[in-house]
Amino acid sequence: MGRKPISSKEEVLKAIHRWIVERGVPHTIRELRNTLKVGSTRTVLRYLSALEQQREIKRWPGARGIRLLRSTRRGLETVRI
């Protein structure tokens, strides 16, 4: 049984946002591939390229070179300590 790819840009953006909130750093390509449950890093690179062209993210060289350019959530979030 194959993995179901995520086709919605909003789902990809939410996955990136959630990872950054939980861990404090962006995904590596391999980590994002596992999070999105896609079969290849090439698929992840296509998602990231499309999001970069749409000015949703900014990328730079390096293992964790992804930055969100807009928030995926509305309003403030509170975290219970």
PDB file of N, CA and C in Angstrom:
ATOM      1  N   MET A   1       0.842  -1.187   0.000  1.00  0.00           N
ATOM      2  CA  MET A   1       0.000   0.000   0.000  1.00  0.00           C
ATOM      3  C   MET A   1       0.883   1.244   0.000  1.00  0.00           C
ATOM      4  N   GLY A   2       0.697   2.124  -0.982  1.00  0.00           N
ATOM      5  CA  GLY A   2       1.521   3.322  -1.101  1.00  0.00           C
ATOM      6  C   GLY A   2       1.108   4.406  -0.124  1.00  0.00           C
ATOM      7  N   ARG A   3       1.989   5.371  -0.005  1.00  0.00           N
ATOM      8  CA  ARG A   3       1.708   6.506   0.874  1.00  0.00           C
ATOM      9  C   ARG A   3       0.837   7.513   0.152  1.00  0.00           C
ATOM     10  N   LYS A   4      -0.039   8.167   0.878  1.00  0.00           N
ATOM     11  CA  LYS A   4      -0.925   9.171   0.295  1.00  0.00           C
ATOM     12  C   LYS A   4      -0.221  10.527   0.319  1.00  0.00           C
ATOM     13  N   PRO A   5       0.069  11.106  -0.839  1.00  0.00           N
ATOM     14  CA  PRO A   5       0.737  12.402  -0.854  1.00  0.00           C
ATOM     15  C   PRO A   5      -0.202  13.530  -0.438  1.00  0.00           C
ATOM     16  N   ILE A   6       0.354  14.533   0.153  1.00  0.00           N
ATOM     17  CA  ILE A   6      -0.418  15.728   0.512  1.00  0.00           C
ATOM     18  C   ILE A   6      -0.347  16.673  -0.673  1.00  0.00           C
ATOM     19  N   SER A   7      -1.491  17.060  -1.191  1.00  0.00           N
ATOM     20  CA  SER A   7      -1.488  17.928  -2.358  1.00  0.00           C
ATOM     21  C   SER A   7      -1.831  19.369  -2.023  1.00  0.00           C
ATOM     22  N   SER A   8      -2.378  19.613  -0.859  1.00  0.00           N
ATOM     23  CA  SER A   8      -2.796  20.957  -0.484  1.00  0.00           C
ATOM     24  C   SER A   8      -1.619  21.756   0.060  1.00  0.00           C
ATOM     25  N   LYS A   9      -1.415  22.942  -0.490  1.00  0.00           N
ATOM     26  CA  LYS A   9      -0.332  23.788   0.009  1.00  0.00           C
ATOM     27  C   LYS A   9      -0.581  24.179   1.462  1.00  0.00           C
ATOM     28  N   GLU A  10      -1.839  24.337   1.836  1.00  0.00           N
ATOM     29  CA  GLU A  10      -2.145  24.693   3.224  1.00  0.00           C
ATOM     30  C   GLU A  10      -1.722  23.587   4.191  1.00  0.00           C
ATOM     31  N   GLU A  11      -1.892  22.338   3.788  1.00  0.00           N
ATOM     32  CA  GLU A  11      -1.484  21.222   4.648  1.00  0.00           C
ATOM     33  C   GLU A  11       0.033  21.185   4.793  1.00  0.00           C
ATOM     34  N   VAL A  12       0.749  21.465   3.718  1.00  0.00           N
ATOM     35  CA  VAL A  12       2.209  21.484   3.782  1.00  0.00           C
ATOM     36  C   VAL A  12       2.671  22.639   4.670  1.00  0.00           C
ATOM     37  N   LEU A  13       2.070  23.808   4.490  1.00  0.00           N
ATOM     38  CA  LEU A  13       2.430  24.960   5.321  1.00  0.00           C
ATOM     39  C   LEU A  13       2.132  24.710   6.799  1.00  0.00           C
ATOM     40  N   LYS A  14       1.000  24.083   7.087  1.00  0.00           N
ATOM     41  CA  LYS A  14       0.663  23.770   8.480  1.00  0.00           C
ATOM     42  C   LYS A  14       1.649  22.784   9.080  1.00  0.00           C
ATOM     43  N   ALA A  15       2.079  21.808   8.293  1.00  0.00           N
ATOM     44  CA  ALA A  15       3.062  20.833   8.775  1.00  0.00           C
ATOM     45  C   ALA A  15       4.384  21.527   9.104  1.00  0.00           C
ATOM     46  N   ILE A  16       4.816  22.442   8.250  1.00  0.00           N
ATOM     47  CA  ILE A  16       6.055  23.185   8.499  1.00  0.00           C
ATOM     48  C   ILE A  16       5.898  24.048   9.740  1.00  0.00           C
ATOM     49  N   HIS A  17       4.787  24.761   9.835  1.00  0.00           N
ATOM     50  CA  HIS A  17       4.527  25.637  10.988  1.00  0.00           C
ATOM     51  C   HIS A  17       4.504  24.842  12.283  1.00  0.00           C
ATOM     52  N   ARG A  18       3.794  23.725  12.294  1.00  0.00           N
ATOM     53  CA  ARG A  18       3.682  22.897  13.494  1.00  0.00           C
ATOM     54  C   ARG A  18       5.064  22.412  13.952  1.00  0.00           C
ATOM     55  N   TRP A  19       5.899  21.986  13.001  1.00  0.00           N
ATOM     56  CA  TRP A  19       7.233  21.493  13.320  1.00  0.00           C
ATOM     57  C   TRP A  19       8.075  22.603  13.963  1.00  0.00           C
ATOM     58  N   ILE A  20       8.016  23.807  13.384  1.00  0.00           N
ATOM     59  CA  ILE A  20       8.794  24.933  13.914  1.00  0.00           C
ATOM     60  C   ILE A  20       8.322  25.293  15.320  1.00  0.00           C
ATOM     61  N   VAL A  21       7.015  25.303  15.546  1.00  0.00           N
ATOM     62  CA  VAL A  21       6.477  25.619  16.872  1.00  0.00           C
ATOM     63  C   VAL A  21       6.919  24.578  17.895  1.00  0.00           C
ATOM     64  N   GLU A  22       6.855  23.300  17.527  1.00  0.00           N
ATOM     65  CA  GLU A  22       7.187  22.225  18.459  1.00  0.00           C
ATOM     66  C   GLU A  22       8.690  22.091  18.707  1.00  0.00           C
ATOM     67  N   ARG A  23       9.524  22.335  17.687  1.00  0.00           N
ATOM     68  CA  ARG A  23      10.954  22.058  17.811  1.00  0.00           C
ATOM     69  C   ARG A  23      11.845  23.289  17.776  1.00  0.00           C
ATOM     70  N   GLY A  24      11.308  24.413  17.330  1.00  0.00           N
ATOM     71  CA  GLY A  24      12.088  25.643  17.297  1.00  0.00           C
ATOM     72  C   GLY A  24      12.977  25.814  16.072  1.00  0.00           C
ATOM     73  N   VAL A  25      13.024  24.820  15.217  1.00  0.00           N
ATOM     74  CA  VAL A  25      13.821  24.892  13.985  1.00  0.00           C
ATOM     75  C   VAL A  25      12.995  24.294  12.850  1.00  0.00           C
ATOM     76  N   PRO A  26      13.263  24.700  11.601  1.00  0.00           N
ATOM     77  CA  PRO A  26      12.537  24.100  10.477  1.00  0.00           C
ATOM     78  C   PRO A  26      12.987  22.668  10.199  1.00  0.00           C
ATOM     79  N   HIS A  27      12.210  21.969   9.385  1.00  0.00           N
ATOM     80  CA  HIS A  27      12.536  20.610   8.952  1.00  0.00           C
ATOM     81  C   HIS A  27      13.812  20.564   8.122  1.00  0.00           C
ATOM     82  N   THR A  28      14.421  19.413   8.095  1.00  0.00           N
ATOM     83  CA  THR A  28      15.329  19.074   7.001  1.00  0.00           C
ATOM     84  C   THR A  28      14.429  18.496   5.909  1.00  0.00           C
ATOM     85  N   ILE A  29      14.955  18.305   4.725  1.00  0.00           N
ATOM     86  CA  ILE A  29      14.159  17.739   3.637  1.00  0.00           C
ATOM     87  C   ILE A  29      13.686  16.332   4.010  1.00  0.00           C
ATOM     88  N   ARG A  30      14.570  15.540   4.588  1.00  0.00           N
ATOM     89  CA  ARG A  30      14.221  14.172   4.982  1.00  0.00           C
ATOM     90  C   ARG A  30      13.138  14.164   6.065  1.00  0.00           C
ATOM     91  N   GLU A  31      13.244  15.050   7.043  1.00  0.00           N
ATOM     92  CA  GLU A  31      12.229  15.123   8.097  1.00  0.00           C
ATOM     93  C   GLU A  31      10.875  15.532   7.517  1.00  0.00           C
ATOM     94  N   LEU A  32      10.891  16.488   6.584  1.00  0.00           N
ATOM     95  CA  LEU A  32       9.644  16.921   5.957  1.00  0.00           C
ATOM     96  C   LEU A  32       9.043  15.796   5.121  1.00  0.00           C
ATOM     97  N   ARG A  33       9.884  15.031   4.448  1.00  0.00           N
ATOM     98  CA  ARG A  33       9.394  13.877   3.675  1.00  0.00           C
ATOM     99  C   ARG A  33       8.679  12.890   4.583  1.00  0.00           C
ATOM    100  N   ASN A  34       9.249  12.614   5.733  1.00  0.00           N
ATOM    101  CA  ASN A  34       8.614  11.698   6.688  1.00  0.00           C
ATOM    102  C   ASN A  34       7.326  12.275   7.258  1.00  0.00           C
ATOM    103  N   THR A  35       7.328  13.560   7.571  1.00  0.00           N
ATOM    104  CA  THR A  35       6.129  14.213   8.110  1.00  0.00           C
ATOM    105  C   THR A  35       4.982  14.180   7.110  1.00  0.00           C
ATOM    106  N   LEU A  36       5.291  14.462   5.856  1.00  0.00           N
ATOM    107  CA  LEU A  36       4.261  14.507   4.818  1.00  0.00           C
ATOM    108  C   LEU A  36       3.887  13.126   4.302  1.00  0.00           C
ATOM    109  N   LYS A  37       4.669  12.117   4.680  1.00  0.00           N
ATOM    110  CA  LYS A  37       4.424  10.735   4.265  1.00  0.00           C
ATOM    111  C   LYS A  37       4.434  10.582   2.744  1.00  0.00           C
ATOM    112  N   VAL A  38       5.463  11.188   2.128  1.00  0.00           N
ATOM    113  CA  VAL A  38       5.650  11.024   0.687  1.00  0.00           C
ATOM    114  C   VAL A  38       6.848  10.124   0.443  1.00  0.00           C
ATOM    115  N   GLY A  39       6.903   9.539  -0.718  1.00  0.00           N
ATOM    116  CA  GLY A  39       7.900   8.525  -1.002  1.00  0.00           C
ATOM    117  C   GLY A  39       9.285   9.031  -1.349  1.00  0.00           C
ATOM    118  N   SER A  40       9.410  10.270  -1.809  1.00  0.00           N
ATOM    119  CA  SER A  40      10.733  10.713  -2.247  1.00  0.00           C
ATOM    120  C   SER A  40      11.000  12.151  -1.830  1.00  0.00           C
ATOM    121  N   THR A  41      12.288  12.462  -1.727  1.00  0.00           N
ATOM    122  CA  THR A  41      12.662  13.835  -1.410  1.00  0.00           C
ATOM    123  C   THR A  41      12.386  14.754  -2.596  1.00  0.00           C
ATOM    124  N   ARG A  42      12.364  14.195  -3.800  1.00  0.00           N
ATOM    125  CA  ARG A  42      12.048  15.007  -4.985  1.00  0.00           C
ATOM    126  C   ARG A  42      10.635  15.591  -4.895  1.00  0.00           C
ATOM    127  N   THR A  43       9.704  14.816  -4.369  1.00  0.00           N
ATOM    128  CA  THR A  43       8.339  15.313  -4.177  1.00  0.00           C
ATOM    129  C   THR A  43       8.342  16.487  -3.204  1.00  0.00           C
ATOM    130  N   VAL A  44       9.078  16.350  -2.118  1.00  0.00           N
ATOM    131  CA  VAL A  44       9.179  17.432  -1.139  1.00  0.00           C
ATOM    132  C   VAL A  44       9.790  18.667  -1.786  1.00  0.00           C
ATOM    133  N   LEU A  45      10.820  18.489  -2.578  1.00  0.00           N
ATOM    134  CA  LEU A  45      11.457  19.623  -3.249  1.00  0.00           C
ATOM    135  C   LEU A  45      10.501  20.319  -4.212  1.00  0.00           C
ATOM    136  N   ARG A  46       9.624  19.541  -4.860  1.00  0.00           N
ATOM    137  CA  ARG A  46       8.607  20.157  -5.738  1.00  0.00           C
ATOM    138  C   ARG A  46       7.621  20.987  -4.923  1.00  0.00           C
ATOM    139  N   TYR A  47       7.175  20.442  -3.768  1.00  0.00           N
ATOM    140  CA  TYR A  47       6.281  21.220  -2.892  1.00  0.00           C
ATOM    141  C   TYR A  47       6.952  22.521  -2.468  1.00  0.00           C
ATOM    142  N   LEU A  48       8.199  22.429  -2.020  1.00  0.00           N
ATOM    143  CA  LEU A  48       8.906  23.615  -1.535  1.00  0.00           C
ATOM    144  C   LEU A  48       9.146  24.615  -2.647  1.00  0.00           C
ATOM    145  N   SER A  49       9.474  24.136  -3.828  1.00  0.00           N
ATOM    146  CA  SER A  49       9.687  25.028  -4.964  1.00  0.00           C
ATOM    147  C   SER A  49       8.406  25.787  -5.306  1.00  0.00           C
ATOM    148  N   ALA A  50       7.284  25.077  -5.323  1.00  0.00           N
ATOM    149  CA  ALA A  50       6.003  25.728  -5.616  1.00  0.00           C
ATOM    150  C   ALA A  50       5.665  26.765  -4.546  1.00  0.00           C
ATOM    151  N   LEU A  51       5.883  26.424  -3.283  1.00  0.00           N
ATOM    152  CA  LEU A  51       5.588  27.365  -2.200  1.00  0.00           C
ATOM    153  C   LEU A  51       6.506  28.581  -2.259  1.00  0.00           C
ATOM    154  N   GLU A  52       7.750  28.372  -2.667  1.00  0.00           N
ATOM    155  CA  GLU A  52       8.672  29.490  -2.790  1.00  0.00           C
ATOM    156  C   GLU A  52       8.261  30.407  -3.942  1.00  0.00           C
ATOM    157  N   GLN A  53       7.831  29.840  -5.051  1.00  0.00           N
ATOM    158  CA  GLN A  53       7.370  30.645  -6.184  1.00  0.00           C
ATOM    159  C   GLN A  53       6.124  31.449  -5.831  1.00  0.00           C
ATOM    160  N   GLN A  54       5.292  30.889  -4.946  1.00  0.00           N
ATOM    161  CA  GLN A  54       4.070  31.582  -4.505  1.00  0.00           C
ATOM    162  C   GLN A  54       4.346  32.535  -3.346  1.00  0.00           C
ATOM    163  N   ARG A  55       5.611  32.676  -2.975  1.00  0.00           N
ATOM    164  CA  ARG A  55       6.062  33.561  -1.896  1.00  0.00           C
ATOM    165  C   ARG A  55       5.431  33.221  -0.543  1.00  0.00           C
ATOM    166  N   GLU A  56       5.249  31.930  -0.309  1.00  0.00           N
ATOM    167  CA  GLU A  56       4.743  31.454   0.977  1.00  0.00           C
ATOM    168  C   GLU A  56       5.894  31.131   1.924  1.00  0.00           C
ATOM    169  N   ILE A  57       7.035  30.719   1.344  1.00  0.00           N
ATOM    170  CA  ILE A  57       8.220  30.407   2.129  1.00  0.00           C
ATOM    171  C   ILE A  57       9.435  31.041   1.470  1.00  0.00           C
ATOM    172  N   LYS A  58      10.515  31.104   2.231  1.00  0.00           N
ATOM    173  CA  LYS A  58      11.806  31.527   1.689  1.00  0.00           C
ATOM    174  C   LYS A  58      12.778  30.409   2.007  1.00  0.00           C
ATOM    175  N   ARG A  59      13.606  30.052   1.021  1.00  0.00           N
ATOM    176  CA  ARG A  59      14.598  28.987   1.205  1.00  0.00           C
ATOM    177  C   ARG A  59      15.987  29.527   0.959  1.00  0.00           C
ATOM    178  N   TRP A  60      16.966  28.939   1.631  1.00  0.00           N
ATOM    179  CA  TRP A  60      18.366  29.252   1.424  1.00  0.00           C
ATOM    180  C   TRP A  60      19.169  27.973   1.619  1.00  0.00           C
ATOM    181  N   PRO A  61      20.412  27.940   1.174  1.00  0.00           N
ATOM    182  CA  PRO A  61      21.216  26.722   1.303  1.00  0.00           C
ATOM    183  C   PRO A  61      21.397  26.334   2.772  1.00  0.00           C
ATOM    184  N   GLY A  62      21.453  25.054   3.005  1.00  0.00           N
ATOM    185  CA  GLY A  62      21.641  24.544   4.358  1.00  0.00           C
ATOM    186  C   GLY A  62      20.581  23.521   4.681  1.00  0.00           C
ATOM    187  N   ALA A  63      20.860  22.712   5.675  1.00  0.00           N
ATOM    188  CA  ALA A  63      19.957  21.617   6.023  1.00  0.00           C
ATOM    189  C   ALA A  63      18.582  22.103   6.469  1.00  0.00           C
ATOM    190  N   ARG A  64      18.521  23.208   7.156  1.00  0.00           N
ATOM    191  CA  ARG A  64      17.247  23.696   7.687  1.00  0.00           C
ATOM    192  C   ARG A  64      16.891  25.066   7.107  1.00  0.00           C
ATOM    193  N   GLY A  65      17.094  25.210   5.803  1.00  0.00           N
ATOM    194  CA  GLY A  65      16.918  26.485   5.131  1.00  0.00           C
ATOM    195  C   GLY A  65      15.505  26.759   4.656  1.00  0.00           C
ATOM    196  N   ILE A  66      14.532  26.750   5.568  1.00  0.00           N
ATOM    197  CA  ILE A  66      13.140  27.048   5.219  1.00  0.00           C
ATOM    198  C   ILE A  66      12.603  28.060   6.230  1.00  0.00           C
ATOM    199  N   ARG A  67      11.955  29.121   5.737  1.00  0.00           N
ATOM    200  CA  ARG A  67      11.318  30.077   6.624  1.00  0.00           C
ATOM    201  C   ARG A  67       9.943  30.421   6.068  1.00  0.00           C
ATOM    202  N   LEU A  68       8.934  30.395   6.924  1.00  0.00           N
ATOM    203  CA  LEU A  68       7.590  30.784   6.516  1.00  0.00           C
ATOM    204  C   LEU A  68       7.526  32.298   6.382  1.00  0.00           C
ATOM    205  N   LEU A  69       6.893  32.784   5.333  1.00  0.00           N
ATOM    206  CA  LEU A  69       6.762  34.224   5.134  1.00  0.00           C
ATOM    207  C   LEU A  69       5.430  34.761   5.625  1.00  0.00           C
ATOM    208  N   ARG A  70       4.506  33.863   5.932  1.00  0.00           N
ATOM    209  CA  ARG A  70       3.236  34.290   6.507  1.00  0.00           C
ATOM    210  C   ARG A  70       2.795  33.249   7.521  1.00  0.00           C
ATOM    211  N   SER A  71       2.004  33.687   8.445  1.00  0.00           N
ATOM    212  CA  SER A  71       1.522  32.768   9.471  1.00  0.00           C
ATOM    213  C   SER A  71       0.417  31.888   8.905  1.00  0.00           C
ATOM    214  N   THR A  72       0.364  30.634   9.361  1.00  0.00           N
ATOM    215  CA  THR A  72      -0.691  29.735   8.920  1.00  0.00           C
ATOM    216  C   THR A  72      -1.875  29.768   9.867  1.00  0.00           C
ATOM    217  N   ARG A  73      -1.754  30.549  10.922  1.00  0.00           N
ATOM    218  CA  ARG A  73      -2.833  30.625  11.904  1.00  0.00           C
ATOM    219  C   ARG A  73      -3.273  32.066  12.085  1.00  0.00           C
ATOM    220  N   ARG A  74      -4.493  32.225  12.495  1.00  0.00           N
ATOM    221  CA  ARG A  74      -5.008  33.564  12.781  1.00  0.00           C
ATOM    222  C   ARG A  74      -4.982  33.783  14.277  1.00  0.00           C
ATOM    223  N   GLY A  75      -4.594  34.985  14.680  1.00  0.00           N
ATOM    224  CA  GLY A  75      -4.600  35.309  16.102  1.00  0.00           C
ATOM    225  C   GLY A  75      -3.399  34.753  16.838  1.00  0.00           C
ATOM    226  N   LEU A  76      -3.442  34.910  18.141  1.00  0.00           N
ATOM    227  CA  LEU A  76      -2.348  34.470  18.990  1.00  0.00           C
ATOM    228  C   LEU A  76      -2.595  33.074  19.520  1.00  0.00           C
ATOM    229  N   GLU A  77      -1.517  32.383  19.783  1.00  0.00           N
ATOM    230  CA  GLU A  77      -1.609  31.057  20.387  1.00  0.00           C
ATOM    231  C   GLU A  77      -1.041  31.154  21.793  1.00  0.00           C
ATOM    232  N   THR A  78      -1.667  30.490  22.722  1.00  0.00           N
ATOM    233  CA  THR A  78      -1.117  30.408  24.070  1.00  0.00           C
ATOM    234  C   THR A  78      -0.698  28.987  24.338  1.00  0.00           C
ATOM    235  N   VAL A  79       0.349  28.863  25.120  1.00  0.00           N
ATOM    236  CA  VAL A  79       0.864  27.546  25.465  1.00  0.00           C
ATOM    237  C   VAL A  79       0.852  27.429  26.971  1.00  0.00           C
ATOM    238  N   ARG A  80       0.237  26.368  27.476  1.00  0.00           N
ATOM    239  CA  ARG A  80       0.194  26.139  28.914  1.00  0.00           C
ATOM    240  C   ARG A  80       1.561  25.654  29.371  1.00  0.00           C
ATOM    241  N   ILE A  81       2.068  26.282  30.422  1.00  0.00           N
ATOM    242  CA  ILE A  81       3.384  25.930  30.955  1.00  0.00           C
ATOM    243  C   ILE A  81       3.230  25.123  32.229  1.00  0.00           C
TER     244      ILE A  81
END
